[in-house]
Amino acid sequence: MKILIVLLAVFFMAACANLSGSKEKAQLFEEKFVGEHSFLASCVANKLQSDGRSFMRALQIRNRQYPDMQASEIHAYDTRYLHNAYSTYAPSNPDAILIYGNPAPEILSAAQRSENDKSVYAFALLLQKIDDTTVNASLKGDSFMGNIAWKILQACVTSAAKTLVP
């Protein structure tokens, strides 16, 4: 009986040691790009908002700008897990009232950045200015949705570069 209790205790201790106390999402990508953070963030947010695939309709896109940090951040919230999403507006409801249009940037301070609800986002894309022509992009969150957002960012960088070339 003592052996069974010891084995059970060891099993529970090993299980508890593997639990993660942090709700921080894993970083998927980080790279430097040529461009301006607010322009790239608007481009990515607009393309994400206009993506018509059914699994993308469940996302609520927020484009946040932090002038004091010289950064922009795009959060894609999964409306299925938001406490303030009502069935009238939920994209999973086929009779929902969908809100179309480009998400307007929210201007916030760096102090407000830490206050945002970060546990329910599908991904977060941070674009931070390095110098006048370069931004550092880092993406964390769900790998499936994150890969889609990263490809959209790369397309926005390419289209921005084409407009700069005479």
Coordinates of N, CA and C in Angstrom, one line a residue:
M1 N 0.8 -1.2 0.0 CA 0.0 0.0 0.0 C 0.9 1.3 0.0
K2 N 2.0 1.2 0.8 CA 2.9 2.3 0.8 C 3.5 2.6 -0.5
I3 N 3.8 1.6 -1.3 CA 4.4 1.7 -2.6 C 3.4 2.4 -3.5
L4 N 2.2 2.1 -3.4 CA 1.1 2.7 -4.3 C 1.0 4.2 -3.9
I5 N 1.0 4.5 -2.7 CA 0.9 5.9 -2.2 C 2.1 6.7 -2.7
V6 N 3.3 6.1 -2.6 CA 4.5 6.8 -3.1 C 4.4 7.0 -4.6
L7 N 4.1 6.0 -5.3 CA 3.9 6.1 -6.8 C 2.9 7.2 -7.2
L8 N 1.8 7.2 -6.5 CA 0.8 8.2 -6.7 C 1.3 9.6 -6.4
A9 N 2.0 9.7 -5.3 CA 2.5 11.1 -5.0 C 3.6 11.5 -6.0
V10 N 4.4 10.6 -6.5 CA 5.4 10.9 -7.5 C 4.7 11.3 -8.8
F11 N 3.6 10.6 -9.2 CA 2.9 10.9 -10.4 C 2.3 12.3 -10.3
F12 N 1.7 12.6 -9.2 CA 1.0 14.0 -9.0 C 2.1 15.1 -9.0
M13 N 3.2 14.8 -8.4 CA 4.3 15.9 -8.4 C 4.8 16.1 -9.8
A14 N 5.0 15.0 -10.5 CA 5.5 15.2 -11.9 C 4.4 15.9 -12.8
A15 N 3.2 15.6 -12.6 CA 2.1 16.3 -13.3 C 2.0 17.7 -13.0
C16 N 2.2 18.1 -11.7 CA 2.1 19.5 -11.3 C 3.3 20.2 -11.8
A17 N 4.5 19.6 -11.9 CA 5.7 20.2 -12.3 C 5.6 20.6 -13.8
N18 N 4.8 19.9 -14.6 CA 4.6 20.2 -16.0 C 3.5 21.2 -16.3
L19 N 2.8 21.6 -15.3 CA 1.8 22.6 -15.5 C 2.4 24.0 -15.7
S20 N 1.9 24.7 -16.6 CA 2.5 26.0 -16.9 C 1.6 27.1 -16.2
G21 N 2.2 27.9 -15.3 CA 1.4 28.9 -14.6 C 1.2 30.1 -15.5
S22 N 1.9 30.3 -16.6 CA 1.7 31.5 -17.4 C 0.7 31.2 -18.5
K23 N 0.0 32.3 -18.8 CA -1.0 32.2 -19.9 C -0.4 32.9 -21.1
E24 N 0.9 33.2 -21.1 CA 1.6 33.9 -22.2 C 1.7 32.9 -23.4
K25 N 1.3 33.4 -24.5 CA 1.4 32.6 -25.7 C 2.8 32.5 -26.3
A26 N 3.1 31.4 -27.0 CA 4.4 31.2 -27.5 C 4.6 32.1 -28.7
Q27 N 5.9 32.6 -28.8 CA 6.3 33.5 -29.9 C 6.5 32.6 -31.1
L28 N 5.9 32.9 -32.3 CA 6.0 32.1 -33.5 C 7.0 32.7 -34.5
F29 N 7.0 34.0 -34.7 CA 7.9 34.6 -35.6 C 8.5 35.9 -35.1
E30 N 9.7 36.3 -35.6 CA 10.2 37.6 -35.3 C 11.2 37.9 -36.5
E31 N 11.0 39.1 -37.1 CA 11.8 39.5 -38.2 C 11.8 41.0 -38.4
K32 N 12.8 41.5 -39.1 CA 12.8 42.9 -39.4 C 12.3 43.1 -40.8
F33 N 11.5 44.1 -41.0 CA 10.9 44.4 -42.3 C 11.1 45.9 -42.6
V34 N 11.1 46.2 -43.9 CA 11.2 47.6 -44.4 C 9.7 48.1 -44.4
G35 N 9.5 49.2 -43.8 CA 8.1 49.8 -43.8 C 7.9 50.6 -42.6
E36 N 6.7 51.2 -42.5 CA 6.3 52.1 -41.4 C 5.2 51.3 -40.6
H37 N 5.4 51.2 -39.3 CA 4.6 50.3 -38.5 C 3.1 50.6 -38.6
S38 N 2.6 51.9 -38.6 CA 1.2 52.1 -38.7 C 0.6 51.7 -40.0
F39 N 1.4 52.0 -41.1 CA 0.9 51.6 -42.4 C 0.8 50.1 -42.6
L40 N 1.8 49.4 -42.1 CA 1.8 47.9 -42.2 C 0.7 47.3 -41.3
A41 N 0.5 47.9 -40.1 CA -0.6 47.4 -39.2 C -2.0 47.6 -39.9
S42 N -2.2 48.8 -40.5 CA -3.5 49.0 -41.1 C -3.7 48.1 -42.3
C43 N -2.6 47.8 -43.1 CA -2.7 46.9 -44.2 C -3.1 45.5 -43.7
V44 N -2.4 45.0 -42.7 CA -2.7 43.7 -42.2 C -4.1 43.6 -41.6
A45 N -4.5 44.6 -40.8 CA -5.8 44.6 -40.2 C -6.9 44.6 -41.2
N46 N -6.7 45.4 -42.3 CA -7.7 45.5 -43.3 C -7.8 44.1 -44.1
K47 N -6.7 43.5 -44.4 CA -6.7 42.2 -45.1 C -7.3 41.1 -44.2
L48 N -7.0 41.1 -42.9 CA -7.6 40.2 -42.0 C -9.1 40.3 -41.9
Q49 N -9.5 41.6 -41.8 CA -11.0 41.9 -41.7 C -11.7 41.5 -42.9
S50 N -11.1 41.6 -44.1 CA -11.8 41.3 -45.3 C -11.7 39.8 -45.7
D51 N -10.9 39.0 -44.9 CA -10.8 37.6 -45.2 C -12.1 36.9 -45.0
G52 N -12.6 36.3 -46.1 CA -14.0 35.7 -46.0 C -14.0 34.2 -45.6
R53 N -12.9 33.6 -45.3 CA -13.0 32.2 -44.8 C -13.7 32.1 -43.5
S54 N -14.5 31.0 -43.4 CA -15.4 30.9 -42.2 C -14.6 30.9 -40.9
F55 N -13.5 30.3 -40.8 CA -12.7 30.2 -39.6 C -12.1 31.6 -39.2
M56 N -12.0 32.5 -40.2 CA -11.5 33.8 -39.9 C -12.6 34.7 -39.5
R57 N -13.9 34.4 -39.8 CA -15.0 35.2 -39.4 C -15.2 35.3 -37.9
A58 N -14.6 34.3 -37.2 CA -14.8 34.2 -35.7 C -13.8 35.1 -35.0
L59 N -13.0 35.8 -35.8 CA -12.0 36.7 -35.2 C -12.5 38.2 -35.2
Q60 N -12.2 38.8 -34.1 CA -12.4 40.3 -34.0 C -11.0 40.9 -34.0
I61 N -10.8 41.8 -35.0 CA -9.5 42.4 -35.2 C -9.4 43.7 -34.5
R62 N -8.4 43.9 -33.7 CA -8.1 45.2 -33.1 C -6.8 45.7 -33.5
N63 N -6.7 46.9 -34.1 CA -5.5 47.6 -34.5 C -5.2 48.6 -33.4
R64 N -4.1 48.4 -32.6 CA -3.8 49.3 -31.6 C -2.5 50.0 -31.9
Q65 N -2.4 51.3 -31.7 CA -1.2 52.1 -31.9 C -0.7 52.7 -30.6
Y66 N 0.6 52.6 -30.3 CA 1.2 53.1 -29.1 C 2.2 54.2 -29.5
P67 N 1.8 55.4 -29.6 CA 2.8 56.5 -30.1 C 4.0 56.6 -29.2
D68 N 3.8 56.5 -27.9 CA 5.0 56.6 -27.0 C 6.0 55.5 -27.2
M69 N 5.6 54.4 -27.7 CA 6.5 53.3 -28.0 C 6.9 53.2 -29.4
Q70 N 6.3 54.0 -30.3 CA 6.4 54.0 -31.7 C 6.2 52.6 -32.2
A71 N 5.0 52.1 -31.9 CA 4.7 50.7 -32.2 C 3.2 50.6 -32.5
S72 N 2.8 49.5 -33.3 CA 1.4 49.1 -33.5 C 1.3 47.7 -33.2
E73 N 0.1 47.3 -32.7 CA -0.1 45.9 -32.3 C -1.5 45.5 -32.8
I74 N -1.5 44.4 -33.5 CA -2.8 43.8 -34.0 C -3.1 42.6 -33.1
H75 N -4.3 42.7 -32.5 CA -4.8 41.5 -31.7 C -6.0 40.9 -32.5
A76 N -6.0 39.6 -32.6 CA -7.1 38.9 -33.2 C -7.8 38.1 -32.1
Y77 N -8.9 38.6 -31.6 CA -9.6 37.9 -30.6 C -10.6 36.9 -31.1
D78 N -10.6 35.7 -30.5 CA -11.6 34.7 -30.9 C -12.9 35.0 -30.2
T79 N -13.9 35.4 -30.9 CA -15.2 35.9 -30.3 C -15.9 34.7 -29.5
R80 N -15.5 33.5 -29.8 CA -16.1 32.4 -29.0 C -15.7 32.4 -27.5
Y81 N -14.6 33.1 -27.2 CA -14.1 33.1 -25.9 C -14.2 34.5 -25.2
L82 N -14.7 35.5 -25.9 CA -14.9 36.8 -25.3 C -16.1 36.9 -24.4
H83 N -16.0 37.4 -23.3 CA -17.1 37.5 -22.4 C -18.1 38.6 -22.8
N84 N -17.7 39.5 -23.7 CA -18.7 40.6 -24.1 C -19.2 40.4 -25.5
A85 N -19.0 39.2 -26.1 CA -19.6 39.0 -27.4 C -21.0 38.4 -27.3
Y86 N -21.9 39.1 -27.9 CA -23.3 38.6 -27.8 C -23.7 37.9 -29.1
S87 N -24.6 37.0 -29.0 CA -25.0 36.2 -30.1 C -25.5 37.0 -31.3
T88 N -26.0 38.2 -31.1 CA -26.5 39.1 -32.1 C -25.3 39.5 -33.1
Y89 N -24.1 39.6 -32.5 CA -23.0 40.0 -33.3 C -21.9 38.9 -33.5
A90 N -22.1 37.8 -32.9 CA -21.2 36.7 -33.0 C -21.1 36.1 -34.4
P91 N -19.9 36.1 -35.0 CA -19.8 35.5 -36.3 C -20.2 34.1 -36.5
S92 N -20.2 33.3 -35.4 CA -20.6 31.9 -35.4 C -22.1 31.8 -35.6
N93 N -22.9 32.8 -35.4 CA -24.3 32.8 -35.5 C -24.6 33.2 -37.0
P94 N -25.3 32.2 -37.7 CA -25.6 32.5 -39.1 C -26.5 33.7 -39.3
D95 N -27.3 34.1 -38.3 CA -28.2 35.2 -38.4 C -27.6 36.5 -37.8
A96 N -26.4 36.5 -37.5 CA -25.7 37.6 -36.8 C -25.7 38.9 -37.7
I97 N -25.6 40.0 -37.0 CA -25.5 41.3 -37.7 C -24.0 41.5 -37.8
L98 N -23.4 41.2 -38.9 CA -22.0 41.4 -39.1 C -21.6 42.8 -39.3
I99 N -20.5 43.2 -38.7 CA -20.0 44.6 -38.8 C -18.8 44.5 -39.8
Y100 N -19.1 45.1 -40.9 CA -18.0 45.2 -41.9 C -17.3 46.5 -41.9
G101 N -16.2 46.5 -42.5 CA -15.4 47.8 -42.6 C -14.1 47.6 -42.0
N102 N -13.2 48.6 -42.2 CA -11.9 48.5 -41.7 C -11.8 48.9 -40.3
P103 N -11.1 48.1 -39.5 CA -11.0 48.5 -38.1 C -10.1 49.7 -37.9
A104 N -10.7 50.7 -37.2 CA -10.0 52.0 -37.0 C -8.9 51.7 -35.9
P105 N -7.7 52.3 -36.1 CA -6.7 52.1 -35.0 C -7.1 52.7 -33.7
E106 N -6.8 52.0 -32.6 CA -7.0 52.6 -31.3 C -5.7 53.2 -30.8
I107 N -5.7 54.4 -30.4 CA -4.5 55.1 -29.9 C -4.4 54.9 -28.4
L108 N -3.4 54.2 -27.9 CA -3.3 53.9 -26.5 C -1.8 54.2 -26.0
S109 N -1.7 54.2 -24.7 CA -0.3 54.4 -24.2 C 0.3 53.1 -23.9
A110 N 1.6 53.1 -23.7 CA 2.3 51.9 -23.4 C 1.9 51.3 -22.1
A111 N 1.4 52.1 -21.2 CA 0.9 51.6 -19.9 C -0.4 50.8 -20.1
Q112 N -1.2 51.3 -21.0 CA -2.5 50.6 -21.3 C -2.2 49.2 -22.0
R113 N -1.1 49.1 -22.6 CA -0.8 47.8 -23.3 C -0.8 46.6 -22.4
S114 N -0.3 46.8 -21.2 CA -0.2 45.7 -20.3 C -1.6 45.4 -19.6
E115 N -2.5 46.3 -19.7 CA -3.8 46.1 -19.2 C -4.8 45.3 -20.1
N116 N -4.4 45.2 -21.4 CA -5.3 44.5 -22.3 C -5.5 43.1 -22.0
D117 N -6.7 42.5 -22.3 CA -7.0 41.1 -22.0 C -6.2 40.3 -23.1
K118 N -5.2 39.6 -22.7 CA -4.3 38.9 -23.6 C -4.6 37.4 -23.6
S119 N -5.5 36.9 -22.7 CA -5.6 35.5 -22.6 C -6.5 34.9 -23.7
V120 N -7.3 35.7 -24.3 CA -8.3 35.1 -25.3 C -7.9 35.4 -26.8
Y121 N -6.8 36.0 -27.0 CA -6.5 36.3 -28.4 C -5.9 35.1 -29.1
A122 N -6.3 35.1 -30.4 CA -5.8 34.0 -31.3 C -4.3 34.3 -31.6
F123 N -4.0 35.5 -31.9 CA -2.6 35.9 -32.1 C -2.5 37.4 -31.9
A124 N -1.2 37.8 -31.6 CA -0.9 39.2 -31.5 C 0.3 39.5 -32.3
L125 N 0.2 40.5 -33.2 CA 1.3 40.9 -34.0 C 1.8 42.3 -33.6
L126 N 3.0 42.4 -33.1 CA 3.6 43.7 -32.7 C 4.6 44.2 -33.7
L127 N 4.4 45.4 -34.2 CA 5.3 46.0 -35.2 C 5.9 47.3 -34.5
Q128 N 7.2 47.2 -34.2 CA 7.8 48.3 -33.5 C 8.9 48.9 -34.3
K129 N 8.9 50.3 -34.4 CA 9.8 51.0 -35.2 C 11.2 50.9 -34.7
I130 N 12.2 50.6 -35.6 CA 13.6 50.5 -35.3 C 14.3 51.8 -35.7
D131 N 14.0 52.2 -36.9 CA 14.5 53.5 -37.5 C 13.5 54.0 -38.5
D132 N 13.8 55.0 -39.3 CA 12.8 55.6 -40.2 C 12.3 54.6 -41.2
T133 N 13.0 53.6 -41.6 CA 12.6 52.7 -42.7 C 12.4 51.3 -42.2
T134 N 12.7 50.9 -41.0 CA 12.6 49.5 -40.6 C 11.8 49.3 -39.3
V135 N 11.1 48.2 -39.3 CA 10.3 47.8 -38.1 C 10.7 46.4 -37.7
N136 N 10.5 46.1 -36.5 CA 10.7 44.7 -36.0 C 9.3 44.2 -35.8
A137 N 9.0 43.0 -36.4 CA 7.7 42.4 -36.3 C 7.9 41.1 -35.5
S138 N 7.0 41.0 -34.5 CA 7.0 39.7 -33.7 C 5.6 39.3 -33.6
L139 N 5.4 38.0 -33.7 CA 4.0 37.4 -33.7 C 4.0 36.3 -32.7
K140 N 3.0 36.3 -31.8 CA 2.8 35.2 -30.9 C 1.4 34.8 -30.9
G141 N 1.1 33.5 -30.5 CA -0.2 33.0 -30.4 C -0.4 31.7 -31.1
D142 N -1.6 31.4 -31.6 CA -2.0 30.2 -32.2 C -1.2 30.0 -33.5
S143 N -0.6 28.8 -33.8 CA 0.3 28.7 -34.9 C -0.5 28.7 -36.2
F144 N -1.7 28.2 -36.3 CA -2.5 28.1 -37.5 C -2.9 29.6 -37.9
M145 N -3.5 30.3 -37.0 CA -3.9 31.7 -37.3 C -2.7 32.6 -37.5
G146 N -1.7 32.3 -36.7 CA -0.5 33.1 -36.7 C 0.2 33.0 -38.1
N147 N 0.3 31.8 -38.7 CA 0.9 31.6 -40.0 C 0.1 32.4 -41.0
I148 N -1.2 32.5 -40.9 CA -2.0 33.2 -41.9 C -1.7 34.7 -41.8
A149 N -1.6 35.2 -40.5 CA -1.3 36.6 -40.3 C 0.1 37.0 -40.8
W150 N 1.0 36.1 -40.6 CA 2.4 36.3 -41.0 C 2.5 36.4 -42.5
K151 N 1.8 35.6 -43.2 CA 1.8 35.6 -44.7 C 1.2 36.9 -45.2
I152 N 0.1 37.4 -44.5 CA -0.5 38.6 -44.8 C 0.5 39.8 -44.6
L153 N 1.2 39.7 -43.5 CA 2.2 40.8 -43.2 C 3.2 40.8 -44.3
Q154 N 3.7 39.6 -44.7 CA 4.7 39.6 -45.8 C 4.2 40.2 -47.1
A155 N 2.9 39.9 -47.4 CA 2.3 40.4 -48.6 C 2.1 42.0 -48.5
C156 N 1.8 42.5 -47.3 CA 1.7 43.9 -47.1 C 3.1 44.6 -47.3
V157 N 4.2 43.9 -46.8 CA 5.5 44.5 -46.9 C 5.9 44.5 -48.4
T158 N 5.6 43.5 -49.2 CA 5.9 43.4 -50.6 C 5.1 44.5 -51.3
S159 N 3.8 44.6 -51.0 CA 3.0 45.6 -51.8 C 3.5 47.1 -51.4
A160 N 3.9 47.3 -50.2 CA 4.4 48.6 -49.8 C 5.7 48.9 -50.5
A161 N 6.6 47.9 -50.7 CA 7.8 48.1 -51.3 C 7.6 48.4 -52.8
K162 N 6.6 47.8 -53.4 CA 6.3 48.0 -54.8 C 5.8 49.4 -55.1
T163 N 5.1 50.0 -54.1 CA 4.6 51.4 -54.2 C 5.7 52.4 -54.1
L164 N 6.8 52.0 -53.4 CA 7.9 52.9 -53.2 C 8.9 52.9 -54.4
V165 N 8.9 51.8 -55.2 CA 9.7 51.8 -56.4 C 9.1 52.5 -57.5
P166 N 9.8 53.5 -58.2 CA 9.2 54.3 -59.2 C 9.0 53.4 -60.5

